[in-house]
CSV table of C-alpha atoms in Angstrom, one decimal:
chain,number,residue,atom,x,y,z
T,1,MET,CA,8.6,-8.2,-11.0
T,2,VAL,CA,7.2,-10.9,-9.1
T,3,ALA,CA,5.9,-9.9,-5.6
T,4,THR,CA,7.3,-11.8,-3.2
T,5,SER,CA,5.0,-12.3,0.1
T,6,TYR,CA,6.6,-13.1,3.6
T,7,VAL,CA,4.2,-15.3,5.0
T,8,ASP,CA,4.5,-15.2,9.0
T,9,SER,CA,3.2,-17.8,11.1
T,10,SER,CA,-1.0,-16.3,11.8
T,11,ILE,CA,-1.4,-17.0,8.5
T,12,ILE,CA,0.2,-20.3,7.9
T,13,LEU,CA,-1.7,-21.8,11.2
T,14,SER,CA,-5.4,-20.1,10.3
T,15,ALA,CA,-4.6,-22.2,7.0
T,16,LEU,CA,-4.3,-25.4,8.9
T,17,ILE,CA,-6.8,-25.3,11.1
T,18,THR,CA,-10.3,-25.2,10.3
T,19,THR,CA,-11.8,-24.0,13.5
T,20,ASP,CA,-9.6,-20.7,13.3
T,21,SER,CA,-11.9,-17.8,12.7
T,22,ARG,CA,-9.5,-16.8,9.6
T,23,HIS,CA,-9.2,-20.2,8.5
T,24,GLN,CA,-11.3,-19.4,5.3
T,25,ALA,CA,-9.5,-16.5,4.5
T,26,SER,CA,-6.1,-17.1,5.1
T,27,VAL,CA,-6.7,-20.4,2.2
T,28,GLU,CA,-8.6,-17.7,-0.2
T,29,THR,CA,-5.7,-15.3,0.4
T,30,LEU,CA,-2.9,-18.0,-0.3
T,31,LYS,CA,-4.5,-19.0,-3.3
T,32,LYS,CA,-5.2,-15.7,-4.8
T,33,LEU,CA,-1.7,-14.3,-4.7
T,34,ARG,CA,-0.5,-17.4,-6.3
T,35,GLU,CA,-3.0,-17.0,-9.2
T,36,HIS,CA,-2.1,-13.5,-9.0
T,37,GLY,CA,1.8,-14.6,-9.6
T,38,CYS,CA,3.0,-13.8,-6.2
T,39,GLU,CA,5.6,-16.0,-4.8
T,40,LEU,CA,5.2,-17.1,-1.0
T,41,ILE,CA,7.8,-17.7,0.8
T,42,THR,CA,8.7,-17.7,5.1
T,43,SER,CA,11.5,-18.8,7.0
T,44,THR,CA,12.7,-21.4,9.5
T,45,TYR,CA,11.7,-19.6,12.6
T,46,ALA,CA,8.2,-19.1,11.5
T,47,PHE,CA,8.3,-23.0,10.7
T,48,THR,CA,9.5,-23.9,13.8
T,49,GLU,CA,7.0,-21.7,15.1
T,50,VAL,CA,3.8,-23.1,13.4
T,51,ALA,CA,5.4,-26.6,14.0
T,52,ASN,CA,5.7,-26.4,18.2
T,53,THR,CA,2.1,-24.7,17.7
T,54,THR,CA,0.7,-27.6,16.0
T,55,CYS,CA,2.4,-30.3,17.7
T,56,ARG,CA,1.2,-29.0,21.0
T,57,ARG,CA,-2.5,-28.9,19.9
T,58,ALA,CA,-2.1,-32.0,18.5
T,59,ILE,CA,-0.9,-34.1,21.4
T,60,LYS,CA,-3.6,-32.0,23.7
T,61,GLY,CA,-6.4,-32.9,20.9
T,62,GLU,CA,-7.3,-29.4,20.5
T,63,TRP,CA,-8.2,-27.6,16.9
T,64,GLN,CA,-9.7,-29.5,14.0
T,65,PHE,CA,-7.1,-29.4,11.4
T,66,ALA,CA,-7.8,-29.3,7.6
T,67,ALA,CA,-7.1,-32.3,5.3
T,68,PRO,CA,-4.8,-34.1,4.9
T,69,LEU,CA,-3.1,-32.7,8.1
T,70,ALA,CA,-6.0,-33.5,10.3
T,71,LYS,CA,-5.9,-37.8,9.1
T,72,LEU,CA,-2.2,-37.7,9.4
T,73,VAL,CA,-2.4,-36.0,13.0
T,74,ASN,CA,-5.1,-39.3,13.5
T,75,GLN,CA,-3.1,-41.5,12.6
T,76,LEU,CA,-0.4,-40.8,14.8
T,77,LYS,CA,-2.6,-40.0,17.7
T,78,ALA,CA,-1.4,-43.5,19.2
T,79,LEU,CA,2.5,-42.5,19.7
T,80,SER,CA,4.4,-40.7,22.2
T,81,PRO,CA,4.1,-37.0,22.2
T,82,GLN,CA,8.1,-37.0,21.2
T,83,ALA,CA,7.3,-39.7,18.1
T,84,LEU,CA,4.2,-37.6,17.6
T,85,CYS,CA,5.9,-34.5,17.3
T,86,GLU,CA,9.2,-36.1,15.1
T,87,ALA,CA,6.2,-37.6,12.6
T,88,LEU,CA,4.6,-34.4,12.2
T,89,ALA,CA,7.5,-31.7,11.9
T,90,PRO,CA,8.6,-32.9,8.6
T,91,THR,CA,5.2,-33.8,7.0
T,92,LEU,CA,4.5,-29.6,7.7
T,93,PHE,CA,7.2,-28.9,5.2
T,94,SER,CA,5.4,-30.7,2.2
T,95,PHE,CA,2.1,-29.4,3.3
T,96,LEU,CA,2.5,-26.0,3.2
T,97,GLU,CA,4.2,-26.0,-0.2
T,98,GLU,CA,1.7,-28.2,-1.8
T,99,LEU,CA,-1.5,-27.1,-0.2
T,100,HIS,CA,-1.0,-23.9,-0.1
T,101,GLY,CA,1.9,-22.5,-2.0
T,102,VAL,CA,4.2,-21.6,0.7
T,103,LYS,CA,7.9,-22.4,0.5
T,104,VAL,CA,9.9,-22.6,3.5
T,105,ILE,CA,13.2,-21.0,2.8
T,106,GLU,CA,16.3,-21.9,4.8
T,107,ASP,CA,18.7,-18.9,4.5
T,108,PRO,CA,22.1,-20.0,6.2
T,109,GLU,CA,22.9,-15.8,6.5
T,110,LEU,CA,20.1,-15.5,9.1
T,111,TYR,CA,22.3,-17.7,11.3
T,112,SER,CA,25.3,-16.5,10.4
T,113,ILE,CA,27.3,-15.0,13.8
T,114,GLU,CA,28.2,-11.3,13.6
T,115,SER,CA,29.8,-9.2,16.4
T,116,VAL,CA,27.4,-6.7,18.7
T,117,ASP,CA,30.3,-5.2,20.2
T,118,THR,CA,31.4,-7.5,22.6
T,119,ALA,CA,29.2,-10.4,22.1
T,120,ARG,CA,28.1,-12.5,19.2
T,121,THR,CA,24.9,-13.4,18.1
T,122,ALA,CA,23.3,-14.9,14.9
T,123,ARG,CA,22.1,-12.3,12.4
T,124,ILE,CA,18.4,-12.3,12.7
T,125,PHE,CA,18.8,-11.3,16.1
T,126,HIS,CA,21.0,-8.6,15.5
T,127,GLU,CA,18.9,-7.4,13.1
T,128,ALA,CA,16.0,-7.4,15.2
T,129,ILE,CA,18.0,-5.5,18.1
T,130,ASN,CA,18.5,-3.0,15.4
T,131,LEU,CA,14.7,-2.9,14.6
T,132,ALA,CA,13.9,-2.8,18.3
T,133,TRP,CA,12.6,0.7,17.1
T,134,VAL,CA,9.4,-0.7,15.5
T,135,ASP,CA,8.4,-1.1,19.1
T,136,ILE,CA,6.7,-5.0,18.8
T,137,ARG,CA,6.6,-8.2,20.6
T,138,THR,CA,9.6,-10.0,20.1
T,139,LYS,CA,8.5,-13.0,18.1
T,140,ASP,CA,6.9,-10.6,15.7
T,141,LEU,CA,9.6,-8.7,15.8
T,142,LEU,CA,11.6,-11.6,14.7
T,143,HIS,CA,9.3,-12.0,11.9
T,144,ILE,CA,10.2,-8.6,10.6
T,145,ALA,CA,13.6,-9.0,10.6
T,146,ALA,CA,13.5,-12.4,8.7
T,147,ALA,CA,11.5,-10.7,6.1
T,148,SER,CA,14.1,-7.7,6.1
T,149,LEU,CA,17.1,-10.0,5.7
T,150,MET,CA,14.9,-12.2,2.7
T,151,LYS,CA,14.4,-8.9,0.6
T,152,LYS,CA,17.4,-10.3,-1.3
T,153,HIS,CA,14.6,-13.4,-2.1
T,154,GLY,CA,12.7,-10.6,-3.3
T,155,VAL,CA,10.2,-10.1,-0.2
T,156,ASN,CA,8.7,-6.8,-0.3
T,157,ARG,CA,5.4,-7.9,1.7
T,158,ILE,CA,4.7,-9.2,5.1
T,159,LEU,CA,1.2,-11.5,5.2
T,160,THR,CA,0.3,-11.4,8.6
T,161,ALA,CA,-3.2,-12.4,10.8
T,162,ASP,CA,-2.0,-10.0,14.0
T,163,VAL,CA,-4.3,-7.1,13.7
T,164,GLU,CA,-3.7,-5.9,16.6
T,165,ASP,CA,0.2,-6.2,16.2
T,166,PHE,CA,0.8,-4.7,13.2
T,167,GLU,CA,-1.7,-2.4,12.6
T,168,ASN,CA,-0.3,0.4,14.3
T,169,ILE,CA,3.3,-0.2,12.6
T,170,LYS,CA,2.1,-0.9,9.2
T,171,ASP,CA,3.0,2.8,8.0
T,172,LYS,CA,6.1,2.4,9.5
T,173,LEU,CA,7.6,-0.5,8.3
T,174,GLU,CA,6.5,0.4,4.3
T,175,ARG,CA,8.1,4.3,4.8
T,176,GLU,CA,11.0,2.8,6.7
T,177,LEU,CA,12.1,-0.9,5.5
T,178,GLY,CA,10.1,-0.6,2.1
T,179,LEU,CA,8.3,-4.0,3.2
T,180,LYS,CA,4.5,-3.2,2.6
T,181,VAL,CA,1.9,-5.3,5.4
T,182,GLU,CA,-1.3,-7.2,4.1
T,183,ILE,CA,-2.8,-7.7,7.1
T,184,LEU,CA,-5.7,-10.6,6.8
T,185,THR,CA,-9.1,-10.0,8.5
T,186,THR,CA,-12.0,-12.2,8.4
T,187,GLN,CA,-14.1,-10.2,6.5
T,188,GLN,CA,-11.2,-10.8,3.4
T,189,SER,CA,-12.5,-12.9,0.4
């Protein structure tokens, strides 16, 4: 069976930003997992977080991006902030897959509307509400909910660089949800 990892936004951003302390470890880990036959996927939720952060930092001129993203950001600097973001986001899709082997999976089921008592909400939010016992920040809880719902795509592991958020809950996620958590540190190679 091929292992499939849900790659959260912290790993993706670390791989895209050369000045991030975890950059090299992120790039090497993604490469090693691909070489060992692991499929790397992420959700549109994670992609939205990556696109938003990348766009904000590109507008402010913060961070050094990895090539060829750095070249593209440099070419787009003359554009208005809105035009820069509109041009940058679609290119990130191909960068993630071509450079790092991370596929953005759009699963319409994550966003199908479900009833929660008398309210109606997207399935991913319903799942997050049901997983509130995990005791983690909402943005990370949404990654866990997405990974849990993406088990049908073979997801059996979450790859993250958020040590402080996932260290205390990784055993609970493996035991209760069957999701192994691999936490990237700067010491990995």
